[in-house]
């Protein structure tokens, strides 16, 4: 590959004699030529800039000087006009291809460019010639990029990131290093090019460790010395997902759900990212969902969500009129406004997907005194731990069912309830009634530490339903191996 860098500070690029890029040049893998732009000036002061049309601060680089220089290095100049001082630059680039003409790319670093990415570096590594036009001052006259685009040259105005540098030279160093290391033969072990940050997986790289095994009191994670390759691979993937979720939410939002297995989704869920079911109008992508306490402003949206999701949870034999009557009697915006206004009695947690609004909520009814169990005349007998609160509603939009949002809501509800006291006594239990026929819901609750305690009857309009009562003990576990927050007599939830 041939790379030409045009700059008024050629010495800035002396670093390209060093390290792998320097070796690639000496080995003939990279034909890198650095040119002084002033060699194409014709005046005594070797002027490259002038004042901006339209006024304003600073100076702008002249298009005529750039045009002569670029024509020479791109080989777009008539042969007779090759500038004498352009070093060894001649009109031609790499070896002429037998069929396709060589691919020459003009790169113009500028803070107003498109982001320079690994994907662009990989694409550029397949070009025959890159020309980097390093601007200084307020930049290069805009007609330069326009002109070369019009003459059929591939032009990219590129930026390194959202900050301002004084010129394009640092970007030239970045582009040369990012592209050169991808050229065949430049990196000794091409395996180190896979599994990198910004590779195909769309994840940041996992953390790496070497000897000594303990340093500054810090031990290398045990799994890495276990010799279990499967466990190491899973740990590294978990770390990559967690890092990416913490540091680069923009990358998580671009992940392809088809490439995410159950374990991946569990890691992302712990960081607040969930994959909805595919919608007709959009490919599924992970969505950031934050579980928070409800506020008065949520009343209307929660009523809408409840009216949309409640019918889906009803058994098929229930009459539509009964379902609608229940919604009107219990799930209007006015009801939610009342729940949200009374936080001694009600705990409302909302799974908030940002612009998409709430995608789920839980409603918990708290006892006002330690002896009172809300709405529980027929439940008191089976719920022995006191005081106990009723987990009255767990609703999740259909698109997010099975995504892990319900689990995140349940975990947050359990954690909130465990922190509440009634008459100075910590809440001891959270109980719920769920339709006996809904085995899926029961499995999900038991994964989150609820155990079946008994049955109760429950009226929806004209139909008498039978509910399974399930209880989650909120008291801290005791004894060896007990994890904080794990219910007594429970196995640890598997998700
Ligand atoms: Cl490519 N050039 C300049 N001058 N500033 C920058 C940049 C480039 N990328 C980020 N900031």
Short mmCIF file of N, CA and C and ligand atoms in Angstrom, two decimals, residues 108-116 135-137 157-172 175, ligand 1:
data_model
loop_
_atom_site.label_atom_id
_atom_site.label_comp_id
_atom_site.label_asym_id
_atom_site.label_seq_id
_atom_site.Cartn_x
_atom_site.Cartn_y
_atom_site.Cartn_z
N UNK A 108 -9.42 13.60 4.51
CA UNK A 108 -9.23 14.95 5.02
C UNK A 108 -9.62 14.97 6.49
N UNK A 109 -8.65 14.96 7.41
CA UNK A 109 -8.99 15.01 8.84
C UNK A 109 -9.59 16.37 9.20
N UNK A 110 -10.68 16.37 9.92
CA UNK A 110 -11.32 17.59 10.37
C UNK A 110 -12.28 17.26 11.50
N UNK A 111 -12.35 18.13 12.51
CA UNK A 111 -13.30 17.84 13.61
C UNK A 111 -14.74 17.80 13.12
N UNK A 112 -15.02 18.31 11.92
CA UNK A 112 -16.40 18.24 11.42
C UNK A 112 -16.61 17.06 10.48
N UNK A 113 -15.69 16.10 10.50
CA UNK A 113 -15.84 14.94 9.63
C UNK A 113 -16.69 13.85 10.24
N UNK A 114 -16.88 12.75 9.47
CA UNK A 114 -17.53 11.57 10.02
C UNK A 114 -16.52 10.85 10.91
N UNK A 115 -17.02 10.06 11.85
CA UNK A 115 -16.13 9.39 12.79
C UNK A 115 -15.24 8.37 12.08
N UNK A 116 -13.95 8.41 12.36
CA UNK A 116 -13.04 7.37 11.88
C UNK A 116 -13.22 6.15 12.77
N UNK A 135 -4.90 19.56 7.36
CA UNK A 135 -5.16 20.99 7.44
C UNK A 135 -4.68 21.53 8.76
N UNK A 136 -4.44 22.85 8.77
CA UNK A 136 -4.14 23.58 10.02
C UNK A 136 -5.07 24.78 10.04
N UNK A 137 -4.91 25.66 11.01
CA UNK A 137 -5.74 26.86 11.12
C UNK A 137 -7.21 26.47 11.19
N UNK A 157 -14.00 12.91 4.68
CA UNK A 157 -13.60 13.86 5.72
C UNK A 157 -13.84 13.15 7.04
N UNK A 158 -12.79 12.99 7.83
CA UNK A 158 -12.88 12.14 9.03
C UNK A 158 -12.50 12.89 10.28
N UNK A 159 -13.11 12.48 11.39
CA UNK A 159 -12.83 13.05 12.71
C UNK A 159 -12.46 11.91 13.66
N UNK A 160 -11.57 12.20 14.58
CA UNK A 160 -11.18 11.18 15.56
C UNK A 160 -12.19 11.08 16.69
N UNK A 161 -12.86 12.16 17.00
CA UNK A 161 -13.76 12.14 18.15
C UNK A 161 -14.26 13.54 18.42
N UNK A 162 -15.02 13.68 19.49
CA UNK A 162 -15.68 14.95 19.75
C UNK A 162 -14.83 15.88 20.60
N UNK A 163 -13.77 16.35 20.00
CA UNK A 163 -12.88 17.31 20.62
C UNK A 163 -12.10 17.97 19.49
N UNK A 164 -11.42 19.08 19.78
CA UNK A 164 -10.77 19.83 18.70
C UNK A 164 -9.25 19.79 18.85
N UNK A 165 -8.58 19.40 17.79
CA UNK A 165 -7.12 19.43 17.73
C UNK A 165 -6.70 20.59 16.84
N UNK A 166 -5.41 20.91 16.87
CA UNK A 166 -4.95 22.07 16.09
C UNK A 166 -4.75 21.77 14.62
N UNK A 167 -4.68 20.51 14.27
CA UNK A 167 -4.46 20.18 12.86
C UNK A 167 -4.67 18.70 12.64
N UNK A 168 -4.52 18.26 11.40
CA UNK A 168 -4.82 16.88 11.04
C UNK A 168 -3.69 15.90 11.23
N UNK A 169 -2.52 16.36 11.70
CA UNK A 169 -1.36 15.48 11.77
C UNK A 169 -1.56 14.29 12.72
N UNK A 170 -2.16 14.56 13.89
CA UNK A 170 -2.39 13.46 14.83
C UNK A 170 -3.34 12.44 14.19
N UNK A 171 -4.34 12.93 13.48
CA UNK A 171 -5.27 12.01 12.80
C UNK A 171 -4.52 11.19 11.74
N UNK A 172 -3.55 11.82 11.06
CA UNK A 172 -2.78 11.07 10.06
C UNK A 172 -2.00 9.94 10.73
N UNK A 175 -4.57 7.22 11.53
CA UNK A 175 -5.04 6.47 10.37
C UNK A 175 -3.94 5.53 9.87
CL1 LIG B 1 -9.34 14.69 12.37
N1 LIG B 1 -8.79 17.14 13.18
C1 LIG B 1 -8.83 18.13 14.07
N2 LIG B 1 -8.26 19.29 13.79
N3 LIG B 1 -9.44 18.04 15.23
C2 LIG B 1 -10.02 16.87 15.51
C3 LIG B 1 -10.00 15.79 14.63
C4 LIG B 1 -9.38 15.97 13.46
N4 LIG B 1 -10.69 14.78 15.19
C5 LIG B 1 -11.09 15.21 16.36
N5 LIG B 1 -10.71 16.47 16.55
#
